[in-house]
């Protein structure tokens, strides 16, 4: 040979003055066209045979955190990676349909997320990830996007909170079925349909009342309180007058002002009923009625 030539793809020669090339070892590759020869596969890649011209990237669900490897490490049955060529076990996140139980843990004296970082695959390498497991979500109750995304309640269900104090025995956020289901819109914690509130969205907001169909309708009395009071008075005034007339009596002393024996007997049995001719009796009856229906207490 009159000149030196580059080794062909998949081969290399680390020594000088040689007349031939040898196949690259497992975990190495040479694409050819350069004097570098066989090069070690970098993290996130591998070569599983001799004479490779290129290092392959780890598949989804695998990672490789070392150089010159013949294969990649699998994340496990419940985990996967967000991209090809992952270089760290931290990039193994929960699969879709699973929830990471370590996402929200007790930190200090408050319940808040202990996850430091983002869900971007490359940024997970330097993230502080708490201990936890990936648990399969119940598809009838939760919507789980996997990774480090928190679960969401299905339509018709209600979650109180994500933190550890509101977990069930399986480590999932406690969830309630709403009645009727139309009162809850699902999604993030404490999400209720319009004018609904409380656990499982079981109550109507102030100023609203529940209809037969379960909807919360605005109370009409709020906008027409004066009219309602007038109607009550119009009804109760005649009733009060009626009771007043029934409990009043005429003075039995007529003419010469003397009382008969029978009259004196009746009068003696009514000495404790002087309130019978109390002029405020009708007013007291009406007032008692209004207190019972809650009108007076709302003023």
Short mmCIF file of N, CA and C in Angstrom, two decimals, residues 1-157:
data_model
loop_
_atom_site.label_atom_id
_atom_site.label_comp_id
_atom_site.label_asym_id
_atom_site.label_seq_id
_atom_site.Cartn_x
_atom_site.Cartn_y
_atom_site.Cartn_z
N UNK A 1 0.84 -1.19 0.00
CA UNK A 1 0.00 0.00 0.00
C UNK A 1 0.88 1.23 0.00
N UNK A 2 0.48 2.19 -0.78
CA UNK A 2 1.25 3.43 -0.88
C UNK A 2 0.77 4.49 0.07
N UNK A 3 -0.40 4.23 0.71
CA UNK A 3 -0.92 5.21 1.65
C UNK A 3 -1.75 4.51 2.73
N UNK A 4 -1.96 5.21 3.86
CA UNK A 4 -2.77 4.66 4.95
C UNK A 4 -4.24 4.96 4.69
N UNK A 5 -5.08 4.02 4.98
CA UNK A 5 -6.52 4.18 4.77
C UNK A 5 -7.27 4.03 6.11
N UNK A 6 -8.40 4.66 6.19
CA UNK A 6 -9.26 4.50 7.36
C UNK A 6 -9.82 3.08 7.40
N UNK A 7 -9.99 2.57 8.60
CA UNK A 7 -10.64 1.27 8.75
C UNK A 7 -12.10 1.38 8.30
N UNK A 8 -12.67 0.34 7.75
CA UNK A 8 -14.07 0.37 7.31
C UNK A 8 -15.01 0.41 8.53
N UNK A 9 -16.27 0.74 8.30
CA UNK A 9 -17.22 0.76 9.42
C UNK A 9 -17.26 -0.57 10.15
N UNK A 10 -17.29 -0.47 11.47
CA UNK A 10 -17.36 -1.68 12.29
C UNK A 10 -16.01 -2.25 12.64
N UNK A 11 -14.94 -1.66 12.15
CA UNK A 11 -13.61 -2.15 12.44
C UNK A 11 -12.71 -1.01 12.90
N UNK A 12 -11.57 -1.39 13.50
CA UNK A 12 -10.63 -0.39 13.96
C UNK A 12 -9.24 -0.98 14.13
N UNK A 13 -8.28 -0.11 14.34
CA UNK A 13 -6.90 -0.56 14.55
C UNK A 13 -6.20 0.45 15.45
N UNK A 14 -6.01 0.08 16.74
CA UNK A 14 -5.41 1.02 17.68
C UNK A 14 -3.89 1.14 17.53
N UNK A 15 -3.24 0.22 16.83
CA UNK A 15 -1.79 0.21 16.71
C UNK A 15 -1.34 0.86 15.40
N UNK A 16 -0.12 1.38 15.40
CA UNK A 16 0.45 1.98 14.18
C UNK A 16 1.18 0.92 13.35
N UNK A 17 1.29 1.20 12.08
CA UNK A 17 2.06 0.34 11.19
C UNK A 17 1.39 -0.96 10.86
N UNK A 18 0.12 -1.08 11.02
CA UNK A 18 -0.61 -2.32 10.75
C UNK A 18 -1.16 -2.31 9.33
N UNK A 19 -1.32 -3.50 8.81
CA UNK A 19 -1.80 -3.63 7.43
C UNK A 19 -3.26 -4.06 7.35
N UNK A 20 -3.90 -4.24 8.52
CA UNK A 20 -5.30 -4.67 8.51
C UNK A 20 -6.03 -4.10 9.73
N UNK A 21 -7.34 -4.21 9.71
CA UNK A 21 -8.19 -3.75 10.83
C UNK A 21 -8.89 -4.94 11.46
N UNK A 22 -9.33 -4.78 12.67
CA UNK A 22 -10.08 -5.82 13.38
C UNK A 22 -11.47 -5.31 13.75
N UNK A 23 -12.36 -6.26 13.97
CA UNK A 23 -13.74 -5.88 14.33
C UNK A 23 -13.76 -5.16 15.69
N UNK A 24 -14.65 -4.19 15.80
CA UNK A 24 -14.86 -3.51 17.08
C UNK A 24 -15.45 -4.49 18.10
N UNK A 25 -15.06 -4.35 19.36
CA UNK A 25 -15.56 -5.22 20.42
C UNK A 25 -17.01 -4.88 20.74
N UNK A 26 -17.65 -5.80 21.47
CA UNK A 26 -19.00 -5.54 21.98
C UNK A 26 -18.95 -4.31 22.89
N UNK A 27 -19.91 -3.41 22.73
CA UNK A 27 -19.91 -2.17 23.50
C UNK A 27 -19.16 -1.06 22.79
N UNK A 28 -18.66 -1.35 21.58
CA UNK A 28 -17.95 -0.35 20.78
C UNK A 28 -18.57 -0.28 19.38
N UNK A 29 -18.20 0.76 18.66
CA UNK A 29 -18.67 0.90 17.28
C UNK A 29 -17.77 1.89 16.55
N UNK A 30 -17.73 1.75 15.24
CA UNK A 30 -16.98 2.68 14.40
C UNK A 30 -17.79 2.95 13.14
N UNK A 31 -18.29 4.16 12.99
CA UNK A 31 -19.06 4.47 11.78
C UNK A 31 -18.20 4.59 10.53
N UNK A 32 -16.87 4.62 10.72
CA UNK A 32 -15.96 4.73 9.57
C UNK A 32 -15.73 6.18 9.18
N UNK A 33 -14.72 6.35 8.30
CA UNK A 33 -14.46 7.68 7.76
C UNK A 33 -13.65 8.56 8.69
N UNK A 34 -12.98 8.00 9.72
CA UNK A 34 -12.18 8.81 10.62
C UNK A 34 -11.05 7.97 11.20
N UNK A 35 -10.08 8.63 11.78
CA UNK A 35 -8.94 7.94 12.38
C UNK A 35 -9.21 7.52 13.81
N UNK A 36 -10.37 7.80 14.32
CA UNK A 36 -10.67 7.46 15.72
C UNK A 36 -10.85 5.97 15.91
N UNK A 37 -11.25 5.26 14.89
CA UNK A 37 -11.43 3.82 14.99
C UNK A 37 -12.63 3.46 15.86
N UNK A 38 -12.50 2.35 16.57
CA UNK A 38 -13.61 1.87 17.41
C UNK A 38 -13.72 2.74 18.66
N UNK A 39 -14.92 3.19 18.94
CA UNK A 39 -15.17 4.06 20.10
C UNK A 39 -16.17 3.41 21.03
N UNK A 40 -15.97 3.62 22.34
CA UNK A 40 -16.89 3.07 23.34
C UNK A 40 -18.27 3.72 23.19
N UNK A 41 -19.29 2.90 23.32
CA UNK A 41 -20.66 3.44 23.31
C UNK A 41 -20.87 4.27 24.57
N UNK A 42 -21.48 5.41 24.43
CA UNK A 42 -21.71 6.32 25.56
C UNK A 42 -22.92 5.87 26.38
N UNK A 43 -23.13 6.51 27.53
CA UNK A 43 -24.31 6.20 28.36
C UNK A 43 -25.58 6.43 27.54
N UNK A 44 -26.53 5.56 27.71
CA UNK A 44 -27.78 5.65 26.97
C UNK A 44 -27.75 4.91 25.65
N UNK A 45 -26.56 4.36 25.29
CA UNK A 45 -26.43 3.59 24.05
C UNK A 45 -25.75 2.26 24.35
N UNK A 46 -25.73 1.36 23.38
CA UNK A 46 -25.11 0.05 23.57
C UNK A 46 -24.78 -0.56 22.21
N UNK A 47 -23.95 -1.59 22.24
CA UNK A 47 -23.64 -2.40 21.06
C UNK A 47 -23.58 -3.84 21.52
N UNK A 48 -24.44 -4.70 20.98
CA UNK A 48 -24.55 -6.07 21.48
C UNK A 48 -23.82 -7.10 20.62
N UNK A 49 -23.01 -6.64 19.66
CA UNK A 49 -22.26 -7.59 18.82
C UNK A 49 -20.96 -6.94 18.34
N UNK A 50 -20.03 -7.79 17.95
CA UNK A 50 -18.78 -7.30 17.41
C UNK A 50 -19.00 -6.73 16.01
N UNK A 51 -18.12 -5.82 15.66
CA UNK A 51 -18.17 -5.27 14.30
C UNK A 51 -19.30 -4.28 14.08
N UNK A 52 -19.79 -3.68 15.13
CA UNK A 52 -20.89 -2.71 14.99
C UNK A 52 -20.37 -1.39 14.44
N UNK A 53 -21.14 -0.83 13.55
CA UNK A 53 -20.75 0.47 12.99
C UNK A 53 -21.42 1.63 13.73
N UNK A 54 -22.40 1.33 14.55
CA UNK A 54 -23.11 2.38 15.28
C UNK A 54 -23.61 1.84 16.62
N UNK A 55 -23.59 2.67 17.63
CA UNK A 55 -24.17 2.31 18.93
C UNK A 55 -25.66 2.63 18.91
N UNK A 56 -26.46 1.70 19.37
CA UNK A 56 -27.91 1.90 19.38
C UNK A 56 -28.36 2.55 20.68
N UNK A 57 -29.39 3.37 20.57
CA UNK A 57 -29.93 4.00 21.77
C UNK A 57 -30.82 3.01 22.52
N UNK A 58 -30.84 3.16 23.84
CA UNK A 58 -31.71 2.30 24.66
C UNK A 58 -33.16 2.54 24.27
N UNK A 59 -33.93 1.49 24.25
CA UNK A 59 -35.34 1.59 23.88
C UNK A 59 -36.13 2.27 24.99
N UNK A 60 -37.35 2.65 24.67
CA UNK A 60 -38.25 3.19 25.69
C UNK A 60 -38.50 2.14 26.76
N UNK A 61 -38.38 2.57 28.01
CA UNK A 61 -38.55 1.63 29.11
C UNK A 61 -37.23 1.03 29.58
N UNK A 62 -36.11 1.53 29.03
CA UNK A 62 -34.79 1.05 29.41
C UNK A 62 -33.85 2.23 29.62
N UNK A 63 -32.74 2.00 30.30
CA UNK A 63 -31.73 3.04 30.50
C UNK A 63 -30.35 2.38 30.59
N UNK A 64 -29.33 3.18 30.42
CA UNK A 64 -27.96 2.71 30.55
C UNK A 64 -27.13 3.84 31.15
N UNK A 65 -26.66 3.63 32.37
CA UNK A 65 -25.91 4.68 33.05
C UNK A 65 -24.40 4.45 33.04
N UNK A 66 -23.93 3.54 32.14
CA UNK A 66 -22.49 3.28 32.00
C UNK A 66 -22.10 3.26 30.53
N UNK A 67 -20.80 3.39 30.29
CA UNK A 67 -20.27 3.35 28.93
C UNK A 67 -19.87 1.92 28.55
N UNK A 68 -19.72 1.72 27.26
CA UNK A 68 -19.25 0.45 26.69
C UNK A 68 -20.07 -0.73 27.19
N UNK A 69 -21.36 -0.66 27.00
CA UNK A 69 -22.26 -1.71 27.44
C UNK A 69 -22.84 -2.48 26.26
N UNK A 70 -23.16 -3.73 26.54
CA UNK A 70 -23.74 -4.57 25.49
C UNK A 70 -25.26 -4.55 25.50
N UNK A 71 -25.84 -3.87 26.46
CA UNK A 71 -27.29 -3.79 26.54
C UNK A 71 -27.72 -2.73 27.53
N UNK A 72 -29.01 -2.59 27.73
CA UNK A 72 -29.58 -1.58 28.64
C UNK A 72 -30.36 -2.28 29.75
N UNK A 73 -30.59 -1.56 30.83
CA UNK A 73 -31.34 -2.07 31.97
C UNK A 73 -32.81 -1.69 31.85
N UNK A 74 -33.68 -2.67 32.06
CA UNK A 74 -35.12 -2.39 31.97
C UNK A 74 -35.61 -1.66 33.23
N UNK A 75 -36.55 -0.76 33.03
CA UNK A 75 -37.10 0.02 34.15
C UNK A 75 -37.98 -0.82 35.06
N UNK A 76 -38.65 -1.79 34.55
CA UNK A 76 -39.58 -2.60 35.33
C UNK A 76 -40.97 -2.61 34.69
N UNK A 77 -41.83 -3.46 35.20
CA UNK A 77 -43.15 -3.64 34.60
C UNK A 77 -44.04 -2.41 34.70
N UNK A 78 -43.87 -1.63 35.76
CA UNK A 78 -44.78 -0.50 35.99
C UNK A 78 -44.19 0.84 35.54
N UNK A 79 -42.96 0.82 35.02
CA UNK A 79 -42.30 2.08 34.67
C UNK A 79 -41.84 2.09 33.22
N UNK A 80 -41.63 3.28 32.74
CA UNK A 80 -41.15 3.48 31.38
C UNK A 80 -40.34 4.77 31.34
N UNK A 81 -39.81 5.09 30.18
CA UNK A 81 -39.07 6.34 30.01
C UNK A 81 -39.77 7.22 28.98
N UNK A 82 -39.51 8.50 29.07
CA UNK A 82 -40.18 9.44 28.16
C UNK A 82 -39.53 9.57 26.81
N UNK A 83 -38.35 8.96 26.63
CA UNK A 83 -37.65 9.08 25.36
C UNK A 83 -36.65 7.95 25.21
N UNK A 84 -36.07 7.83 24.03
CA UNK A 84 -35.02 6.85 23.78
C UNK A 84 -33.71 7.33 24.37
N UNK A 85 -32.82 6.39 24.69
CA UNK A 85 -31.48 6.76 25.13
C UNK A 85 -31.40 7.31 26.54
N UNK A 86 -32.21 6.84 27.45
CA UNK A 86 -32.17 7.32 28.82
C UNK A 86 -30.88 6.87 29.51
N UNK A 87 -30.35 7.75 30.37
CA UNK A 87 -29.04 7.51 30.97
C UNK A 87 -29.10 7.33 32.50
N UNK A 88 -30.31 7.36 33.09
CA UNK A 88 -30.43 7.27 34.54
C UNK A 88 -31.72 6.56 34.93
N UNK A 89 -31.64 5.85 36.07
CA UNK A 89 -32.83 5.20 36.59
C UNK A 89 -33.88 6.21 36.99
N UNK A 90 -33.47 7.45 37.27
CA UNK A 90 -34.43 8.50 37.62
C UNK A 90 -35.36 8.84 36.47
N UNK A 91 -34.94 8.48 35.26
CA UNK A 91 -35.79 8.75 34.10
C UNK A 91 -36.87 7.69 33.91
N UNK A 92 -36.84 6.67 34.74
CA UNK A 92 -37.88 5.65 34.71
C UNK A 92 -39.07 6.14 35.53
N UNK A 93 -40.13 6.48 34.87
CA UNK A 93 -41.31 7.03 35.53
C UNK A 93 -42.49 6.06 35.37
N UNK A 94 -43.54 6.33 36.11
CA UNK A 94 -44.71 5.45 36.05
C UNK A 94 -45.33 5.46 34.65
N UNK A 95 -45.78 4.29 34.25
CA UNK A 95 -46.47 4.19 32.97
C UNK A 95 -47.83 4.87 33.05
N UNK A 96 -48.41 5.13 31.89
CA UNK A 96 -49.76 5.66 31.85
C UNK A 96 -50.71 4.66 32.49
N UNK A 97 -51.61 5.16 33.34
CA UNK A 97 -52.52 4.28 34.07
C UNK A 97 -52.03 3.95 35.46
N UNK A 98 -50.85 4.52 35.84
CA UNK A 98 -50.27 4.30 37.16
C UNK A 98 -50.08 5.63 37.87
N UNK A 99 -50.04 5.54 39.21
CA UNK A 99 -49.85 6.72 40.06
C UNK A 99 -48.62 6.52 40.94
N UNK A 100 -47.75 7.55 41.01
CA UNK A 100 -46.55 7.49 41.83
C UNK A 100 -46.90 7.91 43.25
N UNK A 101 -46.79 6.98 44.20
CA UNK A 101 -47.24 7.24 45.57
C UNK A 101 -46.34 8.22 46.31
N UNK A 102 -45.11 8.41 45.85
CA UNK A 102 -44.20 9.31 46.54
C UNK A 102 -44.30 10.75 46.08
N UNK A 103 -45.28 11.04 45.24
CA UNK A 103 -45.38 12.40 44.69
C UNK A 103 -45.67 13.44 45.76
N UNK A 104 -46.57 13.11 46.68
CA UNK A 104 -46.92 14.03 47.75
C UNK A 104 -46.72 13.32 49.09
N UNK A 105 -45.71 13.72 49.81
CA UNK A 105 -45.41 13.11 51.09
C UNK A 105 -45.37 14.17 52.18
N UNK A 106 -45.29 13.72 53.45
CA UNK A 106 -45.24 14.63 54.58
C UNK A 106 -43.85 15.26 54.66
N UNK A 107 -43.80 16.58 54.54
CA UNK A 107 -42.53 17.30 54.59
C UNK A 107 -42.59 18.28 55.74
N UNK A 108 -41.77 18.05 56.79
CA UNK A 108 -41.81 18.94 57.94
C UNK A 108 -43.15 18.85 58.63
N UNK A 109 -43.73 19.99 58.92
CA UNK A 109 -45.02 20.04 59.61
C UNK A 109 -46.18 20.27 58.66
N UNK A 110 -45.91 20.32 57.37
CA UNK A 110 -46.98 20.60 56.42
C UNK A 110 -47.00 19.53 55.34
N UNK A 111 -48.17 19.32 54.77
CA UNK A 111 -48.32 18.39 53.66
C UNK A 111 -48.14 19.14 52.36
N UNK A 112 -47.09 18.80 51.67
CA UNK A 112 -46.85 19.44 50.37
C UNK A 112 -46.00 18.50 49.52
N UNK A 113 -45.81 18.83 48.29
CA UNK A 113 -45.04 17.97 47.42
C UNK A 113 -43.58 17.97 47.84
N UNK A 114 -42.99 16.77 47.87
CA UNK A 114 -41.57 16.66 48.18
C UNK A 114 -40.77 16.42 46.90
N UNK A 115 -41.42 16.48 45.77
CA UNK A 115 -40.75 16.29 44.49
C UNK A 115 -40.07 17.58 44.06
N UNK A 116 -38.77 17.51 43.82
CA UNK A 116 -37.99 18.68 43.39
C UNK A 116 -37.54 18.47 41.95
N UNK A 117 -38.06 19.24 41.06
CA UNK A 117 -37.68 19.09 39.67
C UNK A 117 -38.87 19.19 38.75
N UNK A 118 -38.72 18.68 37.54
CA UNK A 118 -39.81 18.70 36.58
C UNK A 118 -40.02 17.30 36.04
N UNK A 119 -40.98 17.15 35.18
CA UNK A 119 -41.25 15.85 34.57
C UNK A 119 -40.56 15.70 33.21
N UNK A 120 -39.76 16.67 32.82
CA UNK A 120 -39.03 16.56 31.56
C UNK A 120 -37.96 15.48 31.70
N UNK A 121 -37.87 14.52 30.75
CA UNK A 121 -36.95 13.38 30.89
C UNK A 121 -35.51 13.77 31.19
N UNK A 122 -34.96 14.74 30.48
CA UNK A 122 -33.56 15.11 30.69
C UNK A 122 -33.33 15.80 32.03
N UNK A 123 -34.32 16.54 32.49
CA UNK A 123 -34.18 17.26 33.76
C UNK A 123 -34.37 16.35 34.97
N UNK A 124 -34.95 15.17 34.75
CA UNK A 124 -35.13 14.24 35.86
C UNK A 124 -33.80 13.70 36.37
N UNK A 125 -32.77 13.75 35.55
CA UNK A 125 -31.46 13.20 35.93
C UNK A 125 -30.94 13.87 37.21
N UNK A 126 -31.16 15.16 37.35
CA UNK A 126 -30.67 15.90 38.51
C UNK A 126 -31.77 16.24 39.51
N UNK A 127 -32.92 15.64 39.35
CA UNK A 127 -34.04 15.95 40.24
C UNK A 127 -33.93 15.15 41.54
N UNK A 128 -34.50 15.71 42.61
CA UNK A 128 -34.60 15.00 43.89
C UNK A 128 -35.96 14.30 43.93
N UNK A 129 -35.94 13.00 43.80
CA UNK A 129 -37.18 12.24 43.69
C UNK A 129 -37.40 11.44 44.98
N UNK A 130 -38.53 11.60 45.63
CA UNK A 130 -38.80 10.86 46.87
C UNK A 130 -39.04 9.38 46.59
N UNK A 131 -38.95 8.59 47.63
CA UNK A 131 -39.24 7.17 47.49
C UNK A 131 -40.73 6.97 47.24
N UNK A 132 -41.03 5.98 46.47
CA UNK A 132 -42.43 5.70 46.17
C UNK A 132 -42.53 4.57 45.17
N UNK A 133 -43.73 4.11 44.96
CA UNK A 133 -43.98 3.04 44.00
C UNK A 133 -45.04 3.46 43.01
N UNK A 134 -45.07 2.75 41.90
CA UNK A 134 -46.08 3.00 40.89
C UNK A 134 -47.22 2.00 41.08
N UNK A 135 -48.41 2.52 41.38
CA UNK A 135 -49.55 1.65 41.61
C UNK A 135 -50.59 1.83 40.52
N UNK A 136 -51.16 0.70 40.14
CA UNK A 136 -52.17 0.71 39.07
C UNK A 136 -53.42 1.44 39.53
N UNK A 137 -53.89 2.36 38.71
CA UNK A 137 -55.09 3.14 39.03
C UNK A 137 -56.35 2.35 38.67
N UNK A 138 -57.38 2.58 39.42
CA UNK A 138 -58.68 2.02 39.10
C UNK A 138 -59.30 2.90 38.01
N UNK A 139 -59.45 2.34 36.82
CA UNK A 139 -59.94 3.12 35.68
C UNK A 139 -61.36 3.63 35.88
N UNK A 140 -62.10 3.03 36.81
CA UNK A 140 -63.47 3.49 37.06
C UNK A 140 -63.51 4.73 37.93
N UNK A 141 -62.40 5.02 38.65
CA UNK A 141 -62.38 6.13 39.59
C UNK A 141 -61.41 7.24 39.20
N UNK A 142 -60.25 6.85 38.63
CA UNK A 142 -59.18 7.82 38.40
C UNK A 142 -58.78 7.89 36.93
N UNK A 143 -58.22 9.03 36.58
CA UNK A 143 -57.52 9.19 35.31
C UNK A 143 -56.06 9.43 35.65
N UNK A 144 -55.18 8.51 35.27
CA UNK A 144 -53.77 8.59 35.62
C UNK A 144 -52.93 8.69 34.35
N UNK A 145 -52.20 9.80 34.22
CA UNK A 145 -51.36 10.03 33.04
C UNK A 145 -49.99 9.41 33.18
N UNK A 146 -49.69 8.88 34.36
CA UNK A 146 -48.38 8.31 34.57
C UNK A 146 -47.34 9.37 34.89
N UNK A 147 -46.06 9.00 34.74
CA UNK A 147 -44.94 9.88 35.07
C UNK A 147 -45.10 10.38 36.51
N UNK A 148 -44.92 11.68 36.74
CA UNK A 148 -45.13 12.26 38.07
C UNK A 148 -46.38 13.15 38.08
N UNK A 149 -47.27 12.89 37.15
CA UNK A 149 -48.52 13.64 37.11
C UNK A 149 -49.47 13.10 38.17
N UNK A 150 -50.11 13.97 38.93
CA UNK A 150 -51.06 13.50 39.94
C UNK A 150 -52.31 12.92 39.28
N UNK A 151 -52.97 11.97 39.93
CA UNK A 151 -54.20 11.41 39.36
C UNK A 151 -55.33 12.42 39.41
N UNK A 152 -56.29 12.22 38.55
CA UNK A 152 -57.49 13.06 38.54
C UNK A 152 -58.71 12.18 38.71
N UNK A 153 -59.71 12.74 39.35
CA UNK A 153 -60.95 12.00 39.58
C UNK A 153 -61.74 11.91 38.27
N UNK A 154 -62.36 10.78 38.07
CA UNK A 154 -63.25 10.63 36.92
C UNK A 154 -64.49 11.49 37.12
N UNK A 155 -65.17 11.79 36.04
CA UNK A 155 -66.40 12.58 36.10
C UNK A 155 -67.41 11.87 37.00
N UNK A 156 -67.96 12.62 37.95
CA UNK A 156 -68.93 12.03 38.88
C UNK A 156 -68.31 11.61 40.19
N UNK A 157 -66.98 11.88 40.37
CA UNK A 157 -66.29 11.52 41.61
C UNK A 157 -65.56 12.75 42.16
#
